[in-house]
Tab-separated table of C-alpha atoms in Angstrom:
chain	number	residue	atom	x	y	z
A	521	MET	CA	-43.400	-12.589	77.136
A	522	ASP	CA	-45.450	-9.388	77.222
A	523	PHE	CA	-45.755	-7.230	74.135
A	524	GLN	CA	-46.465	-3.576	73.570
A	525	VAL	CA	-47.467	-3.173	69.956
A	526	VAL	CA	-48.017	-0.270	67.615
A	527	VAL	CA	-50.147	-1.306	64.644
A	528	LEU	CA	-49.587	1.005	61.675
A	529	ALA	CA	-52.895	1.114	59.828
A	530	GLY	CA	-52.808	3.953	57.304
A	531	GLY	CA	-55.818	5.009	55.274
A	532	THR	CA	-55.446	5.491	51.528
A	533	SER	CA	-52.789	4.181	49.152
A	534	LYS	CA	-52.121	5.204	45.555
A	535	ASN	CA	-51.012	1.651	44.773
A	536	LEU	CA	-54.478	0.392	45.663
A	537	ALA	CA	-56.634	2.870	43.746
A	538	PRO	CA	-59.492	2.522	42.922
A	539	LEU	CA	-60.020	-0.173	45.560
A	540	VAL	CA	-59.525	2.211	48.465
A	541	SER	CA	-61.601	5.312	49.044
A	542	LYS	CA	-62.618	7.704	51.796
A	543	ASP	CA	-65.354	5.194	52.664
A	544	LEU	CA	-63.115	2.118	52.438
A	545	PRO	CA	-59.588	2.762	53.778
A	546	LYS	CA	-56.846	0.230	53.247
A	547	PRO	CA	-57.142	-1.544	56.650
A	548	LEU	CA	-60.790	-2.385	55.884
A	549	LEU	CA	-60.220	-3.910	52.443
A	550	PRO	CA	-61.876	-7.343	52.402
A	551	VAL	CA	-59.687	-10.431	52.387
A	552	ALA	CA	-61.943	-13.480	52.125
A	553	ASN	CA	-64.781	-11.208	53.279
A	554	ARG	CA	-62.901	-10.189	56.430
A	555	PRO	CA	-61.272	-6.792	57.036
A	556	LEU	CA	-57.573	-6.839	56.263
A	557	LEU	CA	-56.711	-5.460	59.689
A	558	SER	CA	-58.384	-8.437	61.390
A	559	TYR	CA	-55.552	-10.710	60.217
A	560	THR	CA	-52.938	-8.534	61.915
A	561	LEU	CA	-54.962	-8.362	65.103
A	562	GLU	CA	-55.481	-12.120	65.047
A	563	LEU	CA	-51.720	-12.604	64.776
A	564	LEU	CA	-51.354	-10.601	67.988
A	565	GLU	CA	-54.395	-12.001	69.741
A	566	SER	CA	-52.668	-15.003	71.267
A	567	LYS	CA	-49.967	-12.777	72.783
A	568	ARG	CA	-50.294	-10.638	75.873
A	569	ALA	CA	-50.095	-7.430	73.910
A	570	SER	CA	-51.072	-3.901	74.775
A	571	PHE	CA	-51.809	-1.642	71.808
A	572	ALA	CA	-51.157	1.978	70.942
A	573	PHE	CA	-53.293	2.626	67.873
A	574	VAL	CA	-52.227	5.452	65.570
A	575	ALA	CA	-55.185	7.826	65.144
A	576	ALA	CA	-55.705	11.233	63.491
A	577	VAL	CA	-52.138	11.339	62.186
A	578	PRO	CA	-51.659	13.192	58.867
A	579	GLU	CA	-50.846	10.871	55.976
A	580	ASP	CA	-47.698	12.797	54.985
A	581	VAL	CA	-45.809	12.233	58.253
A	582	GLY	CA	-44.931	8.650	57.353
A	583	THR	CA	-44.470	5.676	59.650
A	584	ALA	CA	-41.716	7.325	61.688
A	585	GLY	CA	-43.861	10.425	62.173
A	586	ALA	CA	-46.760	8.240	63.265
A	587	LEU	CA	-44.599	6.730	65.994
A	588	ARG	CA	-43.558	10.197	67.153
A	589	ALA	CA	-47.238	11.075	67.451
A	590	VAL	CA	-47.872	8.199	69.879
A	591	ALA	CA	-44.531	8.357	71.688
A	592	HIS	CA	-46.236	9.238	74.968
A	593	HIS	CA	-47.999	5.854	74.850
A	594	LEU	CA	-44.767	3.870	74.466
A	595	THR	CA	-43.697	2.550	77.853
A	596	ALA	CA	-41.942	-0.740	77.063
A	597	ASN	CA	-38.989	-1.275	79.411
A	598	ASP	CA	-35.880	-2.507	77.562
A	599	ILE	CA	-34.371	-3.830	80.782
A	600	LEU	CA	-37.167	-6.283	81.494
A	601	ALA	CA	-36.396	-9.482	79.609
A	602	ARG	CA	-40.064	-10.443	79.466
A	603	PHE	CA	-41.184	-7.188	77.805
A	604	MET	CA	-41.040	-6.607	74.040
A	605	PHE	CA	-41.832	-3.595	71.869
A	606	LEU	CA	-43.124	-4.350	68.370
A	607	VAL	CA	-44.161	-2.279	65.383
A	608	VAL	CA	-46.426	-4.111	62.933
A	609	SER	CA	-47.889	-3.030	59.617
A	610	GLY	CA	-51.657	-3.314	59.425
A	611	ASP	CA	-51.434	-4.737	55.890
A	612	LEU	CA	-49.554	-7.866	56.972
A	613	VAL	CA	-51.144	-11.292	56.546
A	614	CYS	CA	-48.965	-13.986	58.054
A	615	ASN	CA	-48.698	-16.792	60.585
A	616	VAL	CA	-45.046	-16.398	61.559
A	617	PRO	CA	-44.852	-16.929	65.337
A	618	LEU	CA	-44.128	-13.641	67.067
A	619	GLY	CA	-42.546	-15.519	69.922
A	620	ALA	CA	-39.769	-16.737	67.649
A	621	VAL	CA	-39.045	-13.211	66.399
A	622	ALA	CA	-39.037	-11.910	69.964
A	623	ALA	CA	-36.761	-14.693	71.187
A	624	SER	CA	-34.229	-13.989	68.437
A	625	HIS	CA	-34.320	-10.266	69.229
A	626	ARG	CA	-33.772	-10.889	72.935
A	627	ARG	CA	-31.064	-13.516	72.391
A	628	HIS	CA	-28.904	-11.117	70.371
A	629	ASP	CA	-29.740	-8.096	72.540
A	630	ALA	CA	-30.496	-6.314	69.256
A	631	VAL	CA	-31.627	-2.729	68.784
A	632	VAL	CA	-33.866	-3.894	65.951
A	633	THR	CA	-34.904	-7.231	64.504
A	634	SER	CA	-36.641	-7.239	61.133
A	635	LEU	CA	-38.876	-10.050	59.939
A	636	LEU	CA	-37.875	-11.147	56.433
A	637	CYS	CA	-40.012	-13.430	54.290
A	638	ALA	CA	-39.683	-14.856	50.816
A	639	ALA	CA	-40.561	-12.221	48.229
A	640	PRO	CA	-43.919	-12.993	46.597
A	641	VAL	CA	-43.966	-14.484	43.124
A	642	PRO	CA	-46.834	-13.023	41.048
A	643	SER	CA	-49.598	-15.531	40.428
A	644	GLU	CA	-49.969	-16.904	36.911
A	645	SER	CA	-53.578	-17.937	37.490
A	646	GLY	CA	-54.917	-14.443	37.305
A	647	SER	CA	-53.966	-10.830	36.879
A	648	SER	CA	-53.642	-7.795	39.063
A	649	GLY	CA	-56.058	-6.169	36.706
A	650	GLY	CA	-53.713	-3.982	34.735
A	651	LYS	CA	-51.694	-4.178	31.579
A	652	ASP	CA	-48.734	-6.522	31.385
A	653	LYS	CA	-46.079	-5.371	33.823
A	654	ALA	CA	-43.877	-8.442	33.846
A	655	LYS	CA	-40.998	-6.786	32.027
A	656	LYS	CA	-41.231	-3.379	33.662
A	657	PRO	CA	-38.962	-2.393	36.563
A	658	GLY	CA	-40.243	-2.852	40.083
A	659	ARG	CA	-39.015	-1.967	43.551
A	660	TYR	CA	-37.203	-4.732	45.378
A	661	ASN	CA	-35.574	-4.982	48.775
A	662	ILE	CA	-31.805	-5.339	48.600
A	663	ILE	CA	-30.705	-7.049	51.812
A	664	GLY	CA	-27.114	-7.609	52.956
A	665	LEU	CA	-26.620	-10.360	55.536
A	666	ASP	CA	-23.621	-11.750	57.350
A	667	PRO	CA	-22.676	-15.384	56.544
A	668	THR	CA	-24.774	-16.696	59.430
A	669	GLN	CA	-27.841	-14.801	58.141
A	670	GLN	CA	-28.452	-13.426	61.624
A	671	PHE	CA	-27.331	-9.816	61.214
A	672	LEU	CA	-28.457	-7.084	58.842
A	673	LEU	CA	-25.445	-5.400	57.243
A	674	PHE	CA	-27.085	-3.499	54.407
A	675	VAL	CA	-30.624	-2.506	53.453
A	676	ALA	CA	-31.827	-0.560	50.434
A	677	THR	CA	-34.695	-0.425	47.994
A	678	GLY	CA	-34.004	-0.103	44.283
A	679	TRP	CA	-35.616	-0.388	40.894
A	680	ILE	CA	-34.762	-3.733	39.317
A	681	CYS	CA	-36.251	-5.474	36.317
A	682	SER	CA	-38.010	-8.631	37.455
A	683	CYS	CA	-35.596	-10.782	35.464
A	684	PHE	CA	-32.738	-9.465	37.624
A	685	CYS	CA	-34.530	-10.054	40.914
A	686	TYR	CA	-33.945	-13.790	41.024
A	687	MET	CA	-30.468	-13.496	39.499
A	688	LEU	CA	-29.579	-11.390	42.526
A	689	GLY	CA	-31.105	-13.861	44.916
A	690	TYR	CA	-28.094	-15.963	45.805
A	691	LEU	CA	-25.098	-13.850	44.746
A	692	ILE	CA	-22.281	-13.627	47.280
A	693	PHE	CA	-20.139	-10.485	47.244
A	694	PHE	CA	-16.751	-10.600	48.928
A	695	LEU	CA	-14.437	-7.857	50.158
A	696	MET	CA	-13.858	-4.955	47.750
A	697	ARG	CA	-16.093	-6.431	45.078
A	698	THR	CA	-18.755	-4.053	43.833
A	699	LEU	CA	-22.413	-4.793	43.194
A	700	ILE	CA	-22.593	-2.824	39.937
A	701	PRO	CA	-20.730	-4.967	37.334
A	702	LEU	CA	-22.652	-8.115	38.229
A	703	VAL	CA	-26.159	-6.730	38.246
A	704	GLY	CA	-26.368	-4.179	35.475
A	705	ALA	CA	-27.538	-0.661	34.852
A	706	GLU	CA	-30.958	-1.255	36.368
A	707	VAL	CA	-29.469	-1.138	39.883
A	708	GLU	CA	-26.574	1.220	39.252
A	709	LYS	CA	-28.536	4.419	39.849
A	710	ASP	CA	-29.897	3.292	43.201
A	711	ILE	CA	-27.589	0.914	45.038
A	712	ARG	CA	-24.067	1.444	46.323
A	713	VAL	CA	-22.196	-0.805	48.737
A	714	GLN	CA	-19.590	1.215	50.600
A	715	LYS	CA	-16.123	-0.275	50.721
A	716	ASN	CA	-15.692	0.458	54.414
A	717	LEU	CA	-18.920	-1.441	55.090
A	718	LEU	CA	-17.636	-4.470	53.211
A	719	ARG	CA	-14.291	-4.109	54.957
A	720	ALA	CA	-15.970	-4.157	58.335
A	721	ALA	CA	-18.204	-7.088	57.482
A	722	GLY	CA	-15.529	-9.185	55.819
A	723	GLU	CA	-18.113	-11.017	53.740
A	724	MET	CA	-21.672	-10.148	52.861
A	725	GLU	CA	-24.460	-12.053	51.180
A	726	ILE	CA	-26.637	-9.821	49.000
A	727	ARG	CA	-30.217	-11.010	48.595
A	728	ALA	CA	-33.107	-9.606	46.572
A	729	ASP	CA	-35.488	-12.512	47.145
A	730	PHE	CA	-36.590	-11.356	50.587
A	731	MET	CA	-39.532	-9.156	51.505
A	732	ASP	CA	-39.382	-6.776	54.440
A	733	ALA	CA	-42.577	-7.785	56.250
A	734	HIS	CA	-42.744	-4.452	58.120
A	735	LEU	CA	-42.754	-6.258	61.448
A	736	TYR	CA	-39.989	-4.975	63.704
A	737	ALA	CA	-38.908	-5.651	67.261
A	738	PHE	CA	-37.165	-2.550	68.608
A	739	LYS	CA	-35.179	-1.593	71.648
A	740	ARG	CA	-37.559	1.199	72.502
A	741	SER	CA	-35.005	3.556	74.055
A	742	ILE	CA	-32.802	3.481	70.947
A	743	LEU	CA	-35.759	3.997	68.623
A	744	GLN	CA	-36.919	6.928	70.727
A	745	GLU	CA	-33.443	8.511	70.544
A	746	VAL	CA	-33.343	8.193	66.766
A	747	LEU	CA	-36.840	9.637	66.324
A	748	ASP	CA	-35.974	12.559	68.604
A	749	GLN	CA	-32.587	13.321	67.020
A	750	LYS	CA	-33.541	12.733	63.397
A	751	GLY	CA	-36.590	14.937	62.992
A	752	THR	CA	-36.489	14.642	59.190
A	753	PHE	CA	-36.881	10.854	59.263
A	754	GLN	CA	-40.323	9.886	57.963
A	755	SER	CA	-40.117	6.188	57.158
A	756	LEU	CA	-39.119	3.280	59.369
A	757	LYS	CA	-38.076	1.255	56.341
A	758	GLN	CA	-36.437	3.980	54.248
A	759	ASP	CA	-34.885	6.097	57.024
A	760	VAL	CA	-34.750	4.555	60.507
A	761	LEU	CA	-33.774	0.976	59.630
A	762	PRO	CA	-30.956	1.921	57.183
A	763	TYR	CA	-29.629	4.441	59.723
A	764	LEU	CA	-29.465	1.818	62.469
A	765	VAL	CA	-27.860	-0.706	60.116
A	766	ARG	CA	-25.191	1.786	59.049
A	767	SER	CA	-24.464	2.932	62.572
A	768	GLN	CA	-23.890	-0.569	63.935
A	769	LEU	CA	-20.688	-0.695	61.876
A	770	LYS	CA	-19.546	2.890	62.275
A	771	SER	CA	-20.814	4.175	65.605
A	772	GLU	CA	-20.640	3.538	69.291
A	773	VAL	CA	-23.740	3.363	71.435
A	774	ALA	CA	-23.442	5.153	74.750
A	775	SER	CA	-25.028	3.869	77.908
A	776	ASP	CA	-28.051	6.115	77.320
A	777	GLY	CA	-28.584	4.594	73.883
A	778	ALA	CA	-27.581	7.629	71.789
A	779	PRO	CA	-25.432	6.907	68.685
A	780	GLN	CA	-22.036	8.584	68.965
A	781	ALA	CA	-19.334	9.699	66.515
A	782	GLU	CA	-18.545	7.586	63.492
A	783	THR	CA	-15.429	5.442	63.361
A	784	ASN	CA	-12.816	6.037	60.670
A	785	TRP	CA	-12.264	2.536	59.356
A	786	SER	CA	-9.599	3.480	56.830
A	787	GLU	CA	-7.279	4.690	59.574
A	788	LYS	CA	-7.848	1.585	61.665
A	789	VAL	CA	-6.752	-0.783	58.893
A	790	ALA	CA	-3.651	1.209	57.968
A	791	SER	CA	-1.151	-0.792	60.006
A	792	GLN	CA	0.299	-4.071	58.822
A	793	HIS	CA	-0.828	-5.714	62.055
A	794	ASN	CA	-4.405	-4.740	61.487
A	795	GLN	CA	-4.223	-5.854	57.877
A	796	SER	CA	-3.060	-9.251	59.068
A	797	LEU	CA	-5.878	-9.468	61.601
A	798	PHE	CA	-8.342	-8.484	58.918
A	799	SER	CA	-7.188	-11.294	56.595
A	800	HIS	CA	-7.615	-13.788	59.409
A	801	HIS	CA	-11.147	-12.624	60.184
A	802	LEU	CA	-12.114	-12.611	56.509
A	803	ALA	CA	-10.986	-16.199	56.157
A	804	SER	CA	-13.002	-17.307	59.172
A	805	SER	CA	-16.122	-15.320	58.396
A	806	ALA	CA	-17.751	-18.085	56.354
A	807	THR	CA	-18.947	-19.730	59.558
A	808	THR	CA	-18.844	-16.903	62.094
A	809	SER	CA	-20.904	-13.758	62.345
A	810	PHE	CA	-19.019	-10.498	62.082
A	811	HIS	CA	-20.067	-9.535	65.621
A	812	ASP	CA	-18.457	-12.732	66.923
A	813	ILE	CA	-15.295	-12.096	64.895
A	814	TYR	CA	-14.201	-8.984	66.685
A	815	ALA	CA	-15.639	-10.127	70.001
A	816	SER	CA	-13.097	-12.961	69.986
A	817	ASP	CA	-9.983	-10.717	69.759
A	818	PRO	CA	-9.467	-7.684	72.043
A	819	ASN	CA	-6.726	-6.359	69.723
A	820	CYS	CA	-8.947	-6.383	66.679
A	821	PHE	CA	-9.436	-3.074	64.910
A	822	PHE	CA	-13.190	-3.521	65.155
A	823	PRO	CA	-14.877	-1.881	68.171
A	824	ALA	CA	-15.524	-4.053	71.208
A	825	PRO	CA	-19.000	-5.556	71.446
A	826	ARG	CA	-19.995	-3.296	74.333
A	827	ARG	CA	-19.388	-0.263	72.077
A	828	THR	CA	-21.608	-1.304	69.220
A	829	HIS	CA	-25.182	-2.385	68.653
A	830	LYS	CA	-26.704	-5.172	66.641
A	831	CYS	CA	-29.292	-5.111	63.867
A	832	CYS	CA	-30.740	-8.531	63.278
A	833	ALA	CA	-32.901	-10.405	60.819
A	834	TYR	CA	-35.375	-13.150	61.522
A	835	ILE	CA	-35.953	-15.130	58.332
A	836	ALA	CA	-39.348	-16.804	58.287
A	837	ASP	CA	-39.482	-20.496	57.523
A	838	LYS	CA	-40.683	-21.216	54.002
A	839	SER	CA	-43.560	-23.248	55.404
A	840	LYS	CA	-45.062	-20.084	56.928
A	841	TYR	CA	-47.322	-17.722	55.043
A	842	CYS	CA	-46.246	-14.092	54.902
A	843	ALA	CA	-47.548	-11.386	52.558
A	844	ARG	CA	-48.212	-7.663	52.560
A	845	LEU	CA	-51.267	-6.217	50.874
A	846	ASN	CA	-49.533	-3.241	49.280
A	847	SER	CA	-50.652	-3.511	45.659
A	848	ILE	CA	-53.626	-4.634	43.603
A	849	GLN	CA	-51.694	-7.733	42.564
A	850	ALA	CA	-51.091	-8.537	46.231
A	851	PHE	CA	-54.794	-7.988	46.996
A	852	CYS	CA	-55.775	-10.537	44.347
A	853	ASP	CA	-53.085	-13.038	45.335
A	854	ILE	CA	-53.805	-12.886	49.062
A	855	ASN	CA	-57.547	-13.335	48.530
A	856	ARG	CA	-56.867	-16.407	46.407
A	857	ASP	CA	-54.320	-17.768	48.900
A	858	VAL	CA	-56.559	-17.384	51.944
A	859	ILE	CA	-59.288	-19.492	50.326
A	860	GLY	CA	-56.690	-21.764	48.737
A	861	GLU	CA	-53.293	-22.947	49.911
A	862	ALA	CA	-53.344	-20.699	53.005
A	863	SER	CA	-56.933	-21.529	53.968
A	864	HIS	CA	-55.879	-22.084	57.591
A	865	LEU	CA	-55.625	-18.289	57.922
A	866	SER	CA	-59.238	-17.644	56.945
A	867	GLY	CA	-60.860	-18.946	60.106
A	868	TYR	CA	-63.642	-20.510	58.028
A	869	SER	CA	-64.764	-24.117	57.784
A	870	PHE	CA	-64.569	-25.452	54.241
A	871	SER	CA	-67.127	-27.781	52.707
A	872	VAL	CA	-66.406	-31.231	51.282
A	873	HIS	CA	-66.048	-29.433	47.931
A	874	ASN	CA	-63.235	-27.293	49.382
A	875	ASN	CA	-65.221	-24.072	49.161
A	876	ILE	CA	-67.120	-21.736	51.480
A	877	ILE	CA	-70.799	-21.090	50.733
A	878	HIS	CA	-72.750	-19.247	53.392
A	879	PRO	CA	-75.942	-21.082	54.418
A	880	SER	CA	-78.044	-18.058	53.445
A	881	ALA	CA	-76.620	-17.889	49.901
A	882	GLU	CA	-78.830	-19.066	47.031
A	883	LEU	CA	-77.726	-20.913	43.886
A	884	GLY	CA	-79.812	-21.273	40.743
A	885	SER	CA	-80.280	-24.361	38.602
A	886	LYS	CA	-77.097	-25.811	37.075
A	887	THR	CA	-74.942	-23.176	38.802
A	888	THR	CA	-71.530	-24.354	40.007
A	889	VAL	CA	-69.211	-22.876	42.626
A	890	GLY	CA	-65.835	-24.560	42.306
A	891	PRO	CA	-63.161	-25.377	44.883
A	892	GLN	CA	-61.205	-22.504	46.442
A	893	CYS	CA	-64.208	-20.197	46.102
A	894	MET	CA	-66.200	-18.184	48.599
A	895	LEU	CA	-69.803	-17.008	48.446
A	896	GLY	CA	-70.842	-14.550	51.140
A	897	GLU	CA	-73.928	-14.106	53.267
A	898	GLY	CA	-77.194	-13.390	51.459
A	899	SER	CA	-75.746	-13.486	47.934
A	900	GLN	CA	-77.781	-14.943	45.079
A	901	LEU	CA	-76.699	-16.530	41.795
A	902	GLY	CA	-79.064	-17.220	38.902
A	903	ASP	CA	-79.187	-20.248	36.633
A	904	LYS	CA	-76.205	-21.675	34.755
A	905	CYS	CA	-73.574	-19.533	36.485
A	906	SER	CA	-69.952	-20.612	36.939
A	907	VAL	CA	-67.652	-19.382	39.706
A	908	LYS	CA	-64.012	-20.492	39.778
A	909	ARG	CA	-61.204	-19.503	42.190
A	910	SER	CA	-63.039	-16.349	43.236
A	911	VAL	CA	-64.386	-14.534	46.277
A	912	ILE	CA	-67.910	-13.106	46.142
A	913	GLY	CA	-68.980	-10.828	48.973
A	914	ARG	CA	-72.196	-10.328	50.887
A	915	HIS	CA	-75.631	-9.544	49.458
A	916	CYS	CA	-74.610	-9.654	45.797
A	917	ARG	CA	-77.235	-10.186	43.096
A	918	ILE	CA	-75.934	-12.157	40.139
A	919	GLY	CA	-78.084	-13.022	37.143
A	920	SER	CA	-78.058	-16.054	34.867
A	921	ASN	CA	-75.273	-17.287	32.575
A	922	VAL	CA	-72.618	-15.301	34.438
A	923	LYS	CA	-68.976	-16.434	34.596
A	924	VAL	CA	-66.643	-15.286	37.376
A	925	VAL	CA	-63.039	-16.531	37.250
A	926	ASN	CA	-59.981	-15.538	39.339
A	927	SER	CA	-61.762	-12.462	40.641
A	928	VAL	CA	-62.825	-10.670	43.809
A	929	VAL	CA	-66.351	-9.256	43.998
A	930	MET	CA	-67.058	-7.129	47.079
A	931	ASN	CA	-70.416	-6.483	48.813
A	932	HIS	CA	-73.754	-5.379	47.335
A	933	VAL	CA	-72.660	-5.829	43.697
A	934	THR	CA	-75.280	-6.349	40.992
A	935	ILE	CA	-74.276	-8.387	37.947
A	936	ALA	CA	-76.817	-8.762	35.156
A	937	ASP	CA	-77.354	-11.733	32.842
A	938	GLY	CA	-74.612	-12.896	30.493
A	939	CYS	CA	-71.688	-11.035	32.071
A	940	SER	CA	-68.149	-12.419	31.998
A	941	ILE	CA	-65.581	-11.455	34.657
A	942	GLN	CA	-61.998	-12.686	34.652
A	943	GLY	CA	-58.951	-11.644	36.681
A	944	SER	CA	-60.738	-8.561	38.002
A	945	VAL	CA	-61.639	-6.759	41.220
A	946	ILE	CA	-65.141	-5.309	41.575
A	947	CYS	CA	-65.703	-2.977	44.515
A	948	SER	CA	-68.901	-2.599	46.527
A	949	ASN	CA	-72.149	-1.278	45.045
A	950	VAL	CA	-70.989	-1.679	41.434
A	951	GLN	CA	-73.537	-2.466	38.737
A	952	LEU	CA	-72.690	-4.531	35.663
A	953	GLN	CA	-75.353	-4.309	32.999
A	954	GLU	CA	-76.232	-7.149	30.601
A	955	ARG	CA	-73.412	-8.931	28.749
A	956	ALA	CA	-70.667	-6.671	30.109
A	957	VAL	CA	-67.182	-8.188	29.846
A	958	LEU	CA	-64.318	-7.474	32.248
A	959	LYS	CA	-60.854	-8.950	31.871
A	960	ASP	CA	-57.986	-7.870	34.144
A	961	CYS	CA	-59.898	-4.800	35.339
A	962	GLN	CA	-60.568	-2.950	38.582
A	963	VAL	CA	-63.947	-1.302	39.066
A	964	GLY	CA	-64.248	1.334	41.784
A	965	ALA	CA	-67.129	1.532	44.239
A	966	GLY	CA	-70.492	2.584	42.814
A	967	PHE	CA	-69.408	2.489	39.158
A	968	VAL	CA	-71.840	1.394	36.450
A	969	VAL	CA	-70.439	-0.780	33.641
A	970	THR	CA	-72.627	-0.298	30.582
A	971	ALA	CA	-74.404	-3.119	28.791
A	972	GLY	CA	-72.419	-4.991	26.152
A	973	SER	CA	-69.169	-3.165	26.872
A	974	GLU	CA	-65.858	-5.026	26.690
A	975	ASN	CA	-63.102	-3.856	29.011
A	976	LYS	CA	-59.561	-5.236	29.255
A	977	GLY	CA	-56.820	-4.022	31.550
A	978	GLU	CA	-58.832	-0.975	32.601
A	979	SER	CA	-59.323	0.881	35.856
A	980	LEU	CA	-62.926	2.071	35.958
A	981	ALA	CA	-63.857	4.474	38.726
A	982	ARG	CA	-65.681	7.648	39.575
A	983	LYS	CA	-63.475	10.609	40.448
A	984	GLU	CA	-63.396	11.479	44.117
A	985	LYS	CA	-61.958	14.548	45.767
A	986	TRP	CA	-59.431	12.579	47.808
A	987	GLN	CA	-57.952	11.090	44.620
A	988	THR	CA	-57.188	14.500	43.108
A	989	GLN	CA	-55.672	16.125	46.179
C-alpha cells in the first residue's frame, strides 16, 4: 500500500519550556541523543510514503490550519484501494505497524481512523522536574466506543483528577444513563453525552485510559470538504475529529463527500414500531457494532449504511510502544524507555552491561555507568562518578565525584566537581559550578548554576524574546 503522509512538526511548545527554544524546536529535542522527529520518520521509512512537510506556517493556525496550508500538495486518491492518506504528529514515538492501521481503515471504508494507545502512566523512578502534580487535575481523552471497539462514537478532552482517570477506564454507560453522577464534579464542567447520541448508539463504552496518538488515516476528500467548509476549525483533535464523529450519527454523506443536514432522531423514535425496533437493537448491541445493527434491517429508523460515514478506532496492542512527547514528564519517560524497556526503538547496539557508551567517551578511575544509561560521543567523566538510568549527550565535560540519576543531560554541558543531579533535565551548553545540587529541575540552554546552590523543583532559564511574546 502506498502512503501520502503529512508530518506535523511544530516548533515551540509552552508545555516543554525551557527545553525548547528558538534554537532547539520541539522536533529536534534529543531522545537518546537522536532528534525526536527521526523516530517518526523511521516509523514511515519502511512504507512507500510520499511526504508533504509543513513549512513556514504560523504557530497560531493549529493543525487544521497547517493542513489547509499544504492542501495543494495533497493528491491521495480515495478510490484507489492501494493508496492511503495519513496525518502523523512529529512528536510520536511508537512501533505500531502502519499497515495494520491502514488495513483497518480500508476494511471499514472509514472517513477517519484514529490510532489509540494506552494512556501513559507517570514513571515513579524519576520526576518531570517540577513540583508534585499527582493530585492536580490533568487533561485526559474521553473516548466513546461501540461494543466491538471498532467505531468512535464520542470524543472529548476534559479536566479530570488523576484518581478519576482509572476509575473511568472500564465504565460502561447504557442508554439514557448520564456520565455526570458516576464521575463527579471534576468532569461535569467539560463533558456531556447527548441523549440522542446514546439513543443512536444503543450502548457505548466510555474510556479514559486511552491516548489519542495523533496518527490519523483520513479519506482525503472528506477531510478536504470539512477544512474548506469549516474555516474556523483549527485543531484536528479538538475540532475536525469530534465534528466527524458527531456527523456520522446525525448526518448523511452525499456522493461528493459533503456532510448534509442533520437527522432529527427524536422524531424517528416516536412511533411504537420504532421503539420496538430500538429495544431489539439495544439488546443485540453487546456483540454487534451499531453500524451493523441498522445495516441488517431496512425498516430501522437509523439511516441506511450508504447514507452515513464511519469513524473508526485502531487500538494498539499492549505489546507495542506508543508515546507522545508533549510534556516534560513525557520527555523524561521516553528517554528512559528508549534506553530501557523500549531499547529496540533506539537503533543502538547495547553492551554486555546493557548500556550505550560511545567508543570515544572517556571514564575516570572508579567511575561507573550503570545499565539503561547512555554516554554520547566525546563526553568525559572524571574519577569516582556515578551515572544511573540517565542519558548524557555529546561532548560533555563532567568532573569528579559527580552523581547523575534519572536525568537527561544534553550536549556540551559542563558539570564541575561534586555536583549531584537527580530527576532533572539539563539543556545544551549549561554550566554547573562546584557542588551544585539539582533535584527535579529543568535547566534551560546556556544557564549557569552557581556553586554550592541547592535547587529542587525549579525551572532555571534565561529569558528569551520568544517566551514573552
